[in-house]
């Protein structure tokens, strides 16, 4: 049964006092107030959830600094994940465009015969016509010099060659395109990453969602995903090596495997893995069951998909 919302505006000092009432140890009210002015009480309280034993009941001895540290750890983690996502996304854009154009030419993506009748998608189905019209809308809205040049010289506008279109379309549109491609074309792309087509389709969809979490600066480290990556067959993808596919570790493994397919970025990939390991080892939040909240097995660094 719905009830009226009755919470009222609180001053910064009132927010500090409310946290104290919940049992949070705050040694410096001024410093706590300044931080709450920066990140918002509601966001801060989200990081406090990992330190609760039940709603609004904190583990005895929990300090403001511990929760702030969890936020700072999460910010550093988002930065690392975002770096990796950039490399992976650019590689996927190139792989899809290059592979598709080799078979279907520069404008093959405008023909529904080169796609499945309906684009498989867990949330809603797309037809080729719907996908293409959204792509054309994106092209029309863009303010890009190469698009302006193309529009002034070529009659096919707003249809761009696929290797230009993949530079314009959103990552979500790229993921939908891949899901709609014929299986033979999907296989040629997924082979680059050593994956089955269905697994890559699931991973691309998850990474679109994962990137949106990062782009909105949402909580990452102890998150529970609503769009989960499908895991490949094999014992290395089962518990206890991978406790599940709904938390951070599964997403890190997805990135690690895809980075392995980005051959030109192998030095970045190696350094990235080391930086992730160092961050988790040195700065992991002091919350109860922190490894579990990240979906990490005790020996997660030795997982074959991470070390390969």
PDB file of C-alpha atoms in Angstrom:
ATOM      1  CA  UNK A   1       0.000   0.000   0.000  1.00  0.00           C
ATOM      2  CA  UNK A   2       1.405   3.374  -1.045  1.00  0.00           C
ATOM      3  CA  UNK A   3       1.887   6.095   1.560  1.00  0.00           C
ATOM      4  CA  UNK A   4       2.713   9.803   1.265  1.00  0.00           C
ATOM      5  CA  UNK A   5       6.388  10.805   1.269  1.00  0.00           C
ATOM      6  CA  UNK A   6       6.992  12.685   4.527  1.00  0.00           C
ATOM      7  CA  UNK A   7      10.757  13.223   4.673  1.00  0.00           C
ATOM      8  CA  UNK A   8      11.759  16.881   4.784  1.00  0.00           C
ATOM      9  CA  UNK A   9      14.787  18.931   3.767  1.00  0.00           C
ATOM     10  CA  UNK A  10      17.714  18.711   6.163  1.00  0.00           C
ATOM     11  CA  UNK A  11      20.509  21.206   6.688  1.00  0.00           C
ATOM     12  CA  UNK A  12      24.073  19.906   6.385  1.00  0.00           C
ATOM     13  CA  UNK A  13      24.451  19.969  10.150  1.00  0.00           C
ATOM     14  CA  UNK A  14      21.155  18.077  10.383  1.00  0.00           C
ATOM     15  CA  UNK A  15      22.492  15.459   7.974  1.00  0.00           C
ATOM     16  CA  UNK A  16      25.637  15.052  10.098  1.00  0.00           C
ATOM     17  CA  UNK A  17      23.498  14.603  13.192  1.00  0.00           C
ATOM     18  CA  UNK A  18      21.265  12.072  11.441  1.00  0.00           C
ATOM     19  CA  UNK A  19      24.316   9.962  10.590  1.00  0.00           C
ATOM     20  CA  UNK A  20      25.421  10.137  14.206  1.00  0.00           C
ATOM     21  CA  UNK A  21      21.958   9.014  15.286  1.00  0.00           C
ATOM     22  CA  UNK A  22      22.430   5.939  13.114  1.00  0.00           C
ATOM     23  CA  UNK A  23      25.586   5.153  15.065  1.00  0.00           C
ATOM     24  CA  UNK A  24      28.209   6.486  12.665  1.00  0.00           C
ATOM     25  CA  UNK A  25      31.335   7.754  14.403  1.00  0.00           C
ATOM     26  CA  UNK A  26      32.124  11.281  13.189  1.00  0.00           C
ATOM     27  CA  UNK A  27      35.197  12.883  14.724  1.00  0.00           C
ATOM     28  CA  UNK A  28      35.157  16.098  12.689  1.00  0.00           C
ATOM     29  CA  UNK A  29      31.700  17.542  12.039  1.00  0.00           C
ATOM     30  CA  UNK A  30      33.055  20.317   9.813  1.00  0.00           C
ATOM     31  CA  UNK A  31      34.966  17.959   7.525  1.00  0.00           C
ATOM     32  CA  UNK A  32      31.968  15.613   7.346  1.00  0.00           C
ATOM     33  CA  UNK A  33      29.690  18.528   6.468  1.00  0.00           C
ATOM     34  CA  UNK A  34      31.973  19.710   3.685  1.00  0.00           C
ATOM     35  CA  UNK A  35      32.068  16.240   2.190  1.00  0.00           C
ATOM     36  CA  UNK A  36      28.274  15.936   2.304  1.00  0.00           C
ATOM     37  CA  UNK A  37      28.026  19.274   0.501  1.00  0.00           C
ATOM     38  CA  UNK A  38      30.163  17.710  -2.220  1.00  0.00           C
ATOM     39  CA  UNK A  39      28.624  14.278  -2.857  1.00  0.00           C
ATOM     40  CA  UNK A  40      25.082  14.545  -1.423  1.00  0.00           C
ATOM     41  CA  UNK A  41      23.759  12.756   1.656  1.00  0.00           C
ATOM     42  CA  UNK A  42      21.754  10.309  -0.459  1.00  0.00           C
ATOM     43  CA  UNK A  43      24.834   9.147  -2.380  1.00  0.00           C
ATOM     44  CA  UNK A  44      26.885   8.893   0.830  1.00  0.00           C
ATOM     45  CA  UNK A  45      24.194   6.810   2.520  1.00  0.00           C
ATOM     46  CA  UNK A  46      24.355   4.391  -0.410  1.00  0.00           C
ATOM     47  CA  UNK A  47      27.974   3.656   0.457  1.00  0.00           C
ATOM     48  CA  UNK A  48      26.946   3.138   4.083  1.00  0.00           C
ATOM     49  CA  UNK A  49      24.751   0.186   3.077  1.00  0.00           C
ATOM     50  CA  UNK A  50      27.769  -2.143   2.919  1.00  0.00           C
ATOM     51  CA  UNK A  51      28.478  -1.358   6.587  1.00  0.00           C
ATOM     52  CA  UNK A  52      24.965  -2.098   7.868  1.00  0.00           C
ATOM     53  CA  UNK A  53      23.887  -5.215   9.742  1.00  0.00           C
ATOM     54  CA  UNK A  54      20.242  -4.292   9.118  1.00  0.00           C
ATOM     55  CA  UNK A  55      18.551  -1.193   7.700  1.00  0.00           C
ATOM     56  CA  UNK A  56      20.000   1.913   9.410  1.00  0.00           C
ATOM     57  CA  UNK A  57      21.965  -0.227  11.878  1.00  0.00           C
ATOM     58  CA  UNK A  58      25.697   0.072  11.333  1.00  0.00           C
ATOM     59  CA  UNK A  59      28.406  -2.338  12.393  1.00  0.00           C
ATOM     60  CA  UNK A  60      29.575  -1.024  15.797  1.00  0.00           C
ATOM     61  CA  UNK A  61      32.614   1.218  15.432  1.00  0.00           C
ATOM     62  CA  UNK A  62      31.942   2.227  11.805  1.00  0.00           C
ATOM     63  CA  UNK A  63      33.481   5.625  11.062  1.00  0.00           C
ATOM     64  CA  UNK A  64      32.731   8.372   8.592  1.00  0.00           C
ATOM     65  CA  UNK A  65      36.251   7.940   7.198  1.00  0.00           C
ATOM     66  CA  UNK A  66      35.615   4.263   6.406  1.00  0.00           C
ATOM     67  CA  UNK A  67      32.557   5.093   4.335  1.00  0.00           C
ATOM     68  CA  UNK A  68      34.346   7.962   2.623  1.00  0.00           C
ATOM     69  CA  UNK A  69      37.180   5.552   1.836  1.00  0.00           C
ATOM     70  CA  UNK A  70      34.689   3.144   0.222  1.00  0.00           C
ATOM     71  CA  UNK A  71      33.492   6.004  -1.989  1.00  0.00           C
ATOM     72  CA  UNK A  72      37.064   6.905  -2.968  1.00  0.00           C
ATOM     73  CA  UNK A  73      37.877   3.252  -3.677  1.00  0.00           C
ATOM     74  CA  UNK A  74      34.790   3.075  -5.887  1.00  0.00           C
ATOM     75  CA  UNK A  75      35.790   6.223  -7.759  1.00  0.00           C
ATOM     76  CA  UNK A  76      39.256   4.779  -8.491  1.00  0.00           C
ATOM     77  CA  UNK A  77      37.662   1.501  -9.579  1.00  0.00           C
ATOM     78  CA  UNK A  78      35.273   3.291 -11.954  1.00  0.00           C
ATOM     79  CA  UNK A  79      38.231   5.107 -13.510  1.00  0.00           C
ATOM     80  CA  UNK A  80      40.023   1.806 -14.163  1.00  0.00           C
ATOM     81  CA  UNK A  81      36.914   0.140 -15.540  1.00  0.00           C
ATOM     82  CA  UNK A  82      36.190   3.131 -17.783  1.00  0.00           C
ATOM     83  CA  UNK A  83      39.704   2.978 -19.241  1.00  0.00           C
ATOM     84  CA  UNK A  84      39.237  -0.664 -20.143  1.00  0.00           C
ATOM     85  CA  UNK A  85      35.753  -0.108 -21.544  1.00  0.00           C
ATOM     86  CA  UNK A  86      37.097   2.525 -23.929  1.00  0.00           C
ATOM     87  CA  UNK A  87      39.656   0.108 -25.348  1.00  0.00           C
ATOM     88  CA  UNK A  88      37.110  -2.712 -25.667  1.00  0.00           C
ATOM     89  CA  UNK A  89      34.383  -0.552 -27.187  1.00  0.00           C
ATOM     90  CA  UNK A  90      36.665   0.869 -29.866  1.00  0.00           C
ATOM     91  CA  UNK A  91      37.903  -2.612 -30.723  1.00  0.00           C
ATOM     92  CA  UNK A  92      34.349  -3.925 -31.019  1.00  0.00           C
ATOM     93  CA  UNK A  93      33.323  -1.018 -33.243  1.00  0.00           C
ATOM     94  CA  UNK A  94      36.204  -1.757 -35.594  1.00  0.00           C
ATOM     95  CA  UNK A  95      35.688  -5.527 -35.554  1.00  0.00           C
ATOM     96  CA  UNK A  96      31.982  -5.233 -36.399  1.00  0.00           C
ATOM     97  CA  UNK A  97      32.491  -2.635 -39.127  1.00  0.00           C
ATOM     98  CA  UNK A  98      35.464  -4.322 -40.779  1.00  0.00           C
ATOM     99  CA  UNK A  99      33.974  -7.812 -40.722  1.00  0.00           C
ATOM    100  CA  UNK A 100      30.502  -6.754 -41.854  1.00  0.00           C
ATOM    101  CA  UNK A 101      31.753  -4.557 -44.708  1.00  0.00           C
ATOM    102  CA  UNK A 102      34.039  -7.285 -46.005  1.00  0.00           C
ATOM    103  CA  UNK A 103      30.981  -9.411 -46.788  1.00  0.00           C
ATOM    104  CA  UNK A 104      28.229  -6.871 -47.390  1.00  0.00           C
ATOM    105  CA  UNK A 105      29.979  -3.733 -48.627  1.00  0.00           C
ATOM    106  CA  UNK A 106      29.822  -0.170 -47.285  1.00  0.00           C
ATOM    107  CA  UNK A 107      26.011   0.062 -47.203  1.00  0.00           C
ATOM    108  CA  UNK A 108      25.100  -3.532 -46.418  1.00  0.00           C
ATOM    109  CA  UNK A 109      23.756  -2.449 -43.046  1.00  0.00           C
ATOM    110  CA  UNK A 110      20.879  -0.638 -44.794  1.00  0.00           C
ATOM    111  CA  UNK A 111      19.525  -3.923 -46.222  1.00  0.00           C
ATOM    112  CA  UNK A 112      17.274  -6.042 -44.030  1.00  0.00           C
ATOM    113  CA  UNK A 113      18.327  -9.171 -45.933  1.00  0.00           C
ATOM    114  CA  UNK A 114      21.679  -8.995 -44.132  1.00  0.00           C
ATOM    115  CA  UNK A 115      20.014  -9.276 -40.717  1.00  0.00           C
ATOM    116  CA  UNK A 116      17.717 -11.560 -38.799  1.00  0.00           C
ATOM    117  CA  UNK A 117      13.987 -10.733 -39.076  1.00  0.00           C
ATOM    118  CA  UNK A 118      13.925  -9.592 -35.434  1.00  0.00           C
ATOM    119  CA  UNK A 119      16.903  -8.394 -33.382  1.00  0.00           C
ATOM    120  CA  UNK A 120      17.062 -10.568 -30.287  1.00  0.00           C
ATOM    121  CA  UNK A 121      17.040  -8.431 -27.147  1.00  0.00           C
ATOM    122  CA  UNK A 122      16.118  -9.334 -23.553  1.00  0.00           C
ATOM    123  CA  UNK A 123      14.163  -6.146 -22.877  1.00  0.00           C
ATOM    124  CA  UNK A 124      12.446  -5.458 -26.201  1.00  0.00           C
ATOM    125  CA  UNK A 125      12.590  -6.688 -29.758  1.00  0.00           C
ATOM    126  CA  UNK A 126      13.848  -4.553 -32.611  1.00  0.00           C
ATOM    127  CA  UNK A 127      13.286  -4.850 -36.323  1.00  0.00           C
ATOM    128  CA  UNK A 128      15.970  -3.849 -38.769  1.00  0.00           C
ATOM    129  CA  UNK A 129      13.829  -0.905 -39.883  1.00  0.00           C
ATOM    130  CA  UNK A 130      13.575   0.402 -36.300  1.00  0.00           C
ATOM    131  CA  UNK A 131      17.305   0.026 -35.724  1.00  0.00           C
ATOM    132  CA  UNK A 132      18.185   1.727 -39.025  1.00  0.00           C
ATOM    133  CA  UNK A 133      15.867   4.672 -38.420  1.00  0.00           C
ATOM    134  CA  UNK A 134      17.412   5.259 -34.982  1.00  0.00           C
ATOM    135  CA  UNK A 135      20.861   5.179 -36.583  1.00  0.00           C
ATOM    136  CA  UNK A 136      19.787   7.703 -39.213  1.00  0.00           C
ATOM    137  CA  UNK A 137      18.423   9.940 -36.441  1.00  0.00           C
ATOM    138  CA  UNK A 138      21.789   9.758 -34.669  1.00  0.00           C
ATOM    139  CA  UNK A 139      23.539  10.766 -37.900  1.00  0.00           C
ATOM    140  CA  UNK A 140      21.180  13.697 -38.447  1.00  0.00           C
ATOM    141  CA  UNK A 141      21.710  14.946 -34.881  1.00  0.00           C
ATOM    142  CA  UNK A 142      25.477  14.729 -34.873  1.00  0.00           C
ATOM    143  CA  UNK A 143      27.655  17.801 -35.271  1.00  0.00           C
ATOM    144  CA  UNK A 144      30.761  16.178 -36.646  1.00  0.00           C
ATOM    145  CA  UNK A 145      33.010  17.600 -39.357  1.00  0.00           C
ATOM    146  CA  UNK A 146      33.334  14.345 -41.255  1.00  0.00           C
ATOM    147  CA  UNK A 147      29.542  13.974 -41.327  1.00  0.00           C
ATOM    148  CA  UNK A 148      29.152  17.546 -42.585  1.00  0.00           C
ATOM    149  CA  UNK A 149      31.678  16.816 -45.319  1.00  0.00           C
ATOM    150  CA  UNK A 150      29.901  13.601 -46.265  1.00  0.00           C
ATOM    151  CA  UNK A 151      26.501  15.318 -46.364  1.00  0.00           C
ATOM    152  CA  UNK A 152      27.861  17.987 -48.712  1.00  0.00           C
ATOM    153  CA  UNK A 153      29.338  15.476 -51.172  1.00  0.00           C
ATOM    154  CA  UNK A 154      27.378  12.210 -51.223  1.00  0.00           C
ATOM    155  CA  UNK A 155      23.780  11.445 -52.110  1.00  0.00           C
ATOM    156  CA  UNK A 156      23.493   8.485 -49.727  1.00  0.00           C
ATOM    157  CA  UNK A 157      23.234  10.760 -46.635  1.00  0.00           C
ATOM    158  CA  UNK A 158      21.959  10.068 -43.959  1.00  0.00           C
ATOM    159  CA  UNK A 159      23.287   6.579 -44.712  1.00  0.00           C
ATOM    160  CA  UNK A 160      27.013   6.515 -44.061  1.00  0.00           C
ATOM    161  CA  UNK A 161      29.382   3.659 -44.906  1.00  0.00           C
ATOM    162  CA  UNK A 162      29.370   1.184 -42.055  1.00  0.00           C
ATOM    163  CA  UNK A 163      32.927   2.084 -41.032  1.00  0.00           C
ATOM    164  CA  UNK A 164      31.733   5.663 -40.540  1.00  0.00           C
ATOM    165  CA  UNK A 165      28.376   4.695 -39.046  1.00  0.00           C
ATOM    166  CA  UNK A 166      30.048   2.730 -36.260  1.00  0.00           C
ATOM    167  CA  UNK A 167      31.837   5.931 -35.232  1.00  0.00           C
ATOM    168  CA  UNK A 168      28.481   7.692 -34.863  1.00  0.00           C
ATOM    169  CA  UNK A 169      26.186   5.059 -33.400  1.00  0.00           C
ATOM    170  CA  UNK A 170      25.894   4.620 -29.667  1.00  0.00           C
ATOM    171  CA  UNK A 171      27.446   1.590 -28.007  1.00  0.00           C
ATOM    172  CA  UNK A 172      23.916   0.337 -27.411  1.00  0.00           C
ATOM    173  CA  UNK A 173      23.137   0.599 -31.136  1.00  0.00           C
ATOM    174  CA  UNK A 174      26.322  -1.323 -31.913  1.00  0.00           C
ATOM    175  CA  UNK A 175      25.291  -4.071 -29.480  1.00  0.00           C
ATOM    176  CA  UNK A 176      21.835  -4.243 -31.100  1.00  0.00           C
ATOM    177  CA  UNK A 177      23.408  -4.416 -34.557  1.00  0.00           C
ATOM    178  CA  UNK A 178      25.571  -7.342 -33.524  1.00  0.00           C
ATOM    179  CA  UNK A 179      22.586  -9.169 -32.011  1.00  0.00           C
ATOM    180  CA  UNK A 180      20.704  -8.667 -35.278  1.00  0.00           C
ATOM    181  CA  UNK A 181      23.473  -9.797 -37.619  1.00  0.00           C
ATOM    182  CA  UNK A 182      23.240 -13.198 -39.288  1.00  0.00           C
ATOM    183  CA  UNK A 183      24.936 -15.958 -37.313  1.00  0.00           C
ATOM    184  CA  UNK A 184      27.699 -16.397 -39.885  1.00  0.00           C
ATOM    185  CA  UNK A 185      28.691 -12.740 -39.505  1.00  0.00           C
ATOM    186  CA  UNK A 186      28.436 -12.932 -35.717  1.00  0.00           C
ATOM    187  CA  UNK A 187      30.780 -15.910 -35.671  1.00  0.00           C
ATOM    188  CA  UNK A 188      33.451 -14.068 -37.638  1.00  0.00           C
ATOM    189  CA  UNK A 189      33.413 -11.220 -35.113  1.00  0.00           C
ATOM    190  CA  UNK A 190      33.231 -13.377 -31.984  1.00  0.00           C
ATOM    191  CA  UNK A 191      36.137 -15.531 -33.185  1.00  0.00           C
ATOM    192  CA  UNK A 192      38.413 -12.534 -32.647  1.00  0.00           C
ATOM    193  CA  UNK A 193      37.755 -12.850 -28.911  1.00  0.00           C
ATOM    194  CA  UNK A 194      37.625 -16.649 -28.750  1.00  0.00           C
ATOM    195  CA  UNK A 195      33.916 -16.614 -27.865  1.00  0.00           C
ATOM    196  CA  UNK A 196      30.675 -18.109 -29.080  1.00  0.00           C
ATOM    197  CA  UNK A 197      28.409 -15.554 -30.804  1.00  0.00           C
ATOM    198  CA  UNK A 198      25.710 -15.724 -28.130  1.00  0.00           C
ATOM    199  CA  UNK A 199      28.219 -15.101 -25.352  1.00  0.00           C
ATOM    200  CA  UNK A 200      29.655 -12.049 -27.099  1.00  0.00           C
ATOM    201  CA  UNK A 201      26.136 -10.712 -27.702  1.00  0.00           C
ATOM    202  CA  UNK A 202      25.375 -11.058 -23.986  1.00  0.00           C
ATOM    203  CA  UNK A 203      28.678  -9.471 -23.004  1.00  0.00           C
ATOM    204  CA  UNK A 204      28.184  -6.474 -25.270  1.00  0.00           C
ATOM    205  CA  UNK A 205      24.756  -5.855 -23.775  1.00  0.00           C
ATOM    206  CA  UNK A 206      26.182  -6.133 -20.261  1.00  0.00           C
ATOM    207  CA  UNK A 207      29.025  -3.733 -21.057  1.00  0.00           C
ATOM    208  CA  UNK A 208      26.572  -1.137 -22.381  1.00  0.00           C
ATOM    209  CA  UNK A 209      24.800  -1.350 -19.014  1.00  0.00           C
ATOM    210  CA  UNK A 210      28.107  -1.457 -17.127  1.00  0.00           C
ATOM    211  CA  UNK A 211      29.385   1.644 -18.924  1.00  0.00           C
ATOM    212  CA  UNK A 212      26.190   3.513 -18.105  1.00  0.00           C
ATOM    213  CA  UNK A 213      26.767   2.763 -14.417  1.00  0.00           C
ATOM    214  CA  UNK A 214      30.222   4.319 -14.710  1.00  0.00           C
ATOM    215  CA  UNK A 215      28.986   7.276 -16.765  1.00  0.00           C
ATOM    216  CA  UNK A 216      26.446   8.160 -14.067  1.00  0.00           C
ATOM    217  CA  UNK A 217      29.040   7.714 -11.290  1.00  0.00           C
ATOM    218  CA  UNK A 218      26.830   5.089  -9.665  1.00  0.00           C
ATOM    219  CA  UNK A 219      28.094   2.695  -7.025  1.00  0.00           C
ATOM    220  CA  UNK A 220      30.144  -0.042  -8.641  1.00  0.00           C
ATOM    221  CA  UNK A 221      32.191  -1.964  -6.127  1.00  0.00           C
ATOM    222  CA  UNK A 222      29.318  -3.729  -4.302  1.00  0.00           C
ATOM    223  CA  UNK A 223      26.742  -3.443  -7.060  1.00  0.00           C
ATOM    224  CA  UNK A 224      24.311  -6.190  -8.019  1.00  0.00           C
ATOM    225  CA  UNK A 225      23.663  -6.150 -11.771  1.00  0.00           C
ATOM    226  CA  UNK A 226      20.241  -6.170 -13.377  1.00  0.00           C
ATOM    227  CA  UNK A 227      21.767  -7.004 -16.792  1.00  0.00           C
ATOM    228  CA  UNK A 228      24.151  -9.883 -16.187  1.00  0.00           C
ATOM    229  CA  UNK A 229      26.704 -11.347 -18.608  1.00  0.00           C
ATOM    230  CA  UNK A 230      26.022 -14.900 -19.672  1.00  0.00           C
ATOM    231  CA  UNK A 231      28.999 -17.031 -18.683  1.00  0.00           C
ATOM    232  CA  UNK A 232      30.608 -19.531 -21.086  1.00  0.00           C
ATOM    233  CA  UNK A 233      30.404 -23.254 -20.512  1.00  0.00           C
ATOM    234  CA  UNK A 234      33.233 -24.856 -18.568  1.00  0.00           C
ATOM    235  CA  UNK A 235      34.255 -25.445 -14.986  1.00  0.00           C
ATOM    236  CA  UNK A 236      36.325 -22.274 -14.784  1.00  0.00           C
ATOM    237  CA  UNK A 237      33.103 -20.261 -15.054  1.00  0.00           C
ATOM    238  CA  UNK A 238      31.323 -22.125 -12.258  1.00  0.00           C
ATOM    239  CA  UNK A 239      31.470 -21.744  -8.455  1.00  0.00           C
ATOM    240  CA  UNK A 240      33.701 -21.591  -6.550  1.00  0.00           C
ATOM    241  CA  UNK A 241      35.989 -20.071  -9.229  1.00  0.00           C
ATOM    242  CA  UNK A 242      33.256 -17.632 -10.240  1.00  0.00           C
ATOM    243  CA  UNK A 243      30.703 -17.236  -7.418  1.00  0.00           C
ATOM    244  CA  UNK A 244      28.115 -15.775  -9.814  1.00  0.00           C
ATOM    245  CA  UNK A 245      27.547 -13.441 -12.758  1.00  0.00           C
ATOM    246  CA  UNK A 246      25.769 -10.633 -10.951  1.00  0.00           C
ATOM    247  CA  UNK A 247      28.654  -8.794  -9.310  1.00  0.00           C
ATOM    248  CA  UNK A 248      31.908  -7.034 -10.088  1.00  0.00           C
ATOM    249  CA  UNK A 249      34.184 -10.048 -10.559  1.00  0.00           C
ATOM    250  CA  UNK A 250      32.185 -11.432 -13.480  1.00  0.00           C
ATOM    251  CA  UNK A 251      32.391  -8.032 -15.172  1.00  0.00           C
ATOM    252  CA  UNK A 252      36.143  -7.824 -14.605  1.00  0.00           C
ATOM    253  CA  UNK A 253      36.568 -11.274 -16.166  1.00  0.00           C
ATOM    254  CA  UNK A 254      34.483 -10.204 -19.168  1.00  0.00           C
ATOM    255  CA  UNK A 255      36.769  -7.230 -19.656  1.00  0.00           C
ATOM    256  CA  UNK A 256      39.888  -9.332 -19.206  1.00  0.00           C
ATOM    257  CA  UNK A 257      38.837 -11.829 -21.874  1.00  0.00           C
ATOM    258  CA  UNK A 258      37.847  -9.123 -24.358  1.00  0.00           C
ATOM    259  CA  UNK A 259      41.082  -7.222 -23.762  1.00  0.00           C
ATOM    260  CA  UNK A 260      42.953 -10.382 -24.708  1.00  0.00           C
ATOM    261  CA  UNK A 261      41.358 -10.050 -28.154  1.00  0.00           C
ATOM    262  CA  UNK A 262      42.589  -6.454 -28.485  1.00  0.00           C
ATOM    263  CA  UNK A 263      46.056  -7.558 -29.593  1.00  0.00           C
ATOM    264  CA  UNK A 264      47.301  -4.027 -30.257  1.00  0.00           C
ATOM    265  CA  UNK A 265      46.605  -3.143 -26.609  1.00  0.00           C
ATOM    266  CA  UNK A 266      48.309  -6.097 -24.906  1.00  0.00           C
ATOM    267  CA  UNK A 267      50.626  -3.833 -22.888  1.00  0.00           C
ATOM    268  CA  UNK A 268      47.680  -1.779 -21.678  1.00  0.00           C
ATOM    269  CA  UNK A 269      45.807  -4.963 -20.754  1.00  0.00           C
ATOM    270  CA  UNK A 270      48.669  -6.316 -18.680  1.00  0.00           C
ATOM    271  CA  UNK A 271      49.145  -3.016 -16.850  1.00  0.00           C
ATOM    272  CA  UNK A 272      45.404  -2.658 -16.340  1.00  0.00           C
ATOM    273  CA  UNK A 273      45.104  -6.038 -14.644  1.00  0.00           C
ATOM    274  CA  UNK A 274      47.991  -5.190 -12.341  1.00  0.00           C
ATOM    275  CA  UNK A 275      46.431  -1.870 -11.396  1.00  0.00           C
ATOM    276  CA  UNK A 276      43.092  -3.541 -10.621  1.00  0.00           C
ATOM    277  CA  UNK A 277      44.846  -6.121  -8.450  1.00  0.00           C
ATOM    278  CA  UNK A 278      46.806  -3.429  -6.622  1.00  0.00           C
ATOM    279  CA  UNK A 279      43.736  -1.298  -6.004  1.00  0.00           C
ATOM    280  CA  UNK A 280      41.723  -4.178  -4.558  1.00  0.00           C
ATOM    281  CA  UNK A 281      44.662  -5.495  -2.533  1.00  0.00           C
ATOM    282  CA  UNK A 282      45.707  -2.156  -1.050  1.00  0.00           C
ATOM    283  CA  UNK A 283      42.486  -0.153  -0.759  1.00  0.00           C
ATOM    284  CA  UNK A 284      39.601  -2.601  -0.415  1.00  0.00           C
ATOM    285  CA  UNK A 285      36.865  -1.128   1.830  1.00  0.00           C
ATOM    286  CA  UNK A 286      36.714  -2.315   5.443  1.00  0.00           C
ATOM    287  CA  UNK A 287      33.081  -3.369   5.070  1.00  0.00           C
ATOM    288  CA  UNK A 288      32.068  -6.849   6.260  1.00  0.00           C
ATOM    289  CA  UNK A 289      32.414  -9.543   3.559  1.00  0.00           C
ATOM    290  CA  UNK A 290      33.960  -7.103   1.117  1.00  0.00           C
ATOM    291  CA  UNK A 291      35.230  -9.883  -1.180  1.00  0.00           C
ATOM    292  CA  UNK A 292      31.771 -11.428  -1.283  1.00  0.00           C
ATOM    293  CA  UNK A 293      30.188  -8.068  -2.099  1.00  0.00           C
ATOM    294  CA  UNK A 294      32.483  -7.841  -5.142  1.00  0.00           C
ATOM    295  CA  UNK A 295      31.793 -11.434  -6.135  1.00  0.00           C
ATOM    296  CA  UNK A 296      35.460 -12.307  -5.682  1.00  0.00           C
ATOM    297  CA  UNK A 297      36.720 -15.757  -4.821  1.00  0.00           C
ATOM    298  CA  UNK A 298      39.551 -15.816  -2.268  1.00  0.00           C
ATOM    299  CA  UNK A 299      42.119 -16.665  -4.995  1.00  0.00           C
ATOM    300  CA  UNK A 300      40.513 -14.590  -7.744  1.00  0.00           C
ATOM    301  CA  UNK A 301      43.852 -13.353  -9.107  1.00  0.00           C
ATOM    302  CA  UNK A 302      44.666 -16.909 -10.215  1.00  0.00           C
ATOM    303  CA  UNK A 303      41.515 -17.356 -12.301  1.00  0.00           C
ATOM    304  CA  UNK A 304      42.528 -18.604 -15.793  1.00  0.00           C
ATOM    305  CA  UNK A 305      40.439 -15.940 -17.571  1.00  0.00           C
ATOM    306  CA  UNK A 306      42.219 -13.268 -15.543  1.00  0.00           C
ATOM    307  CA  UNK A 307      45.788 -14.524 -15.849  1.00  0.00           C
ATOM    308  CA  UNK A 308      45.735 -15.716 -19.490  1.00  0.00           C
TER     309      UNK A 308
END
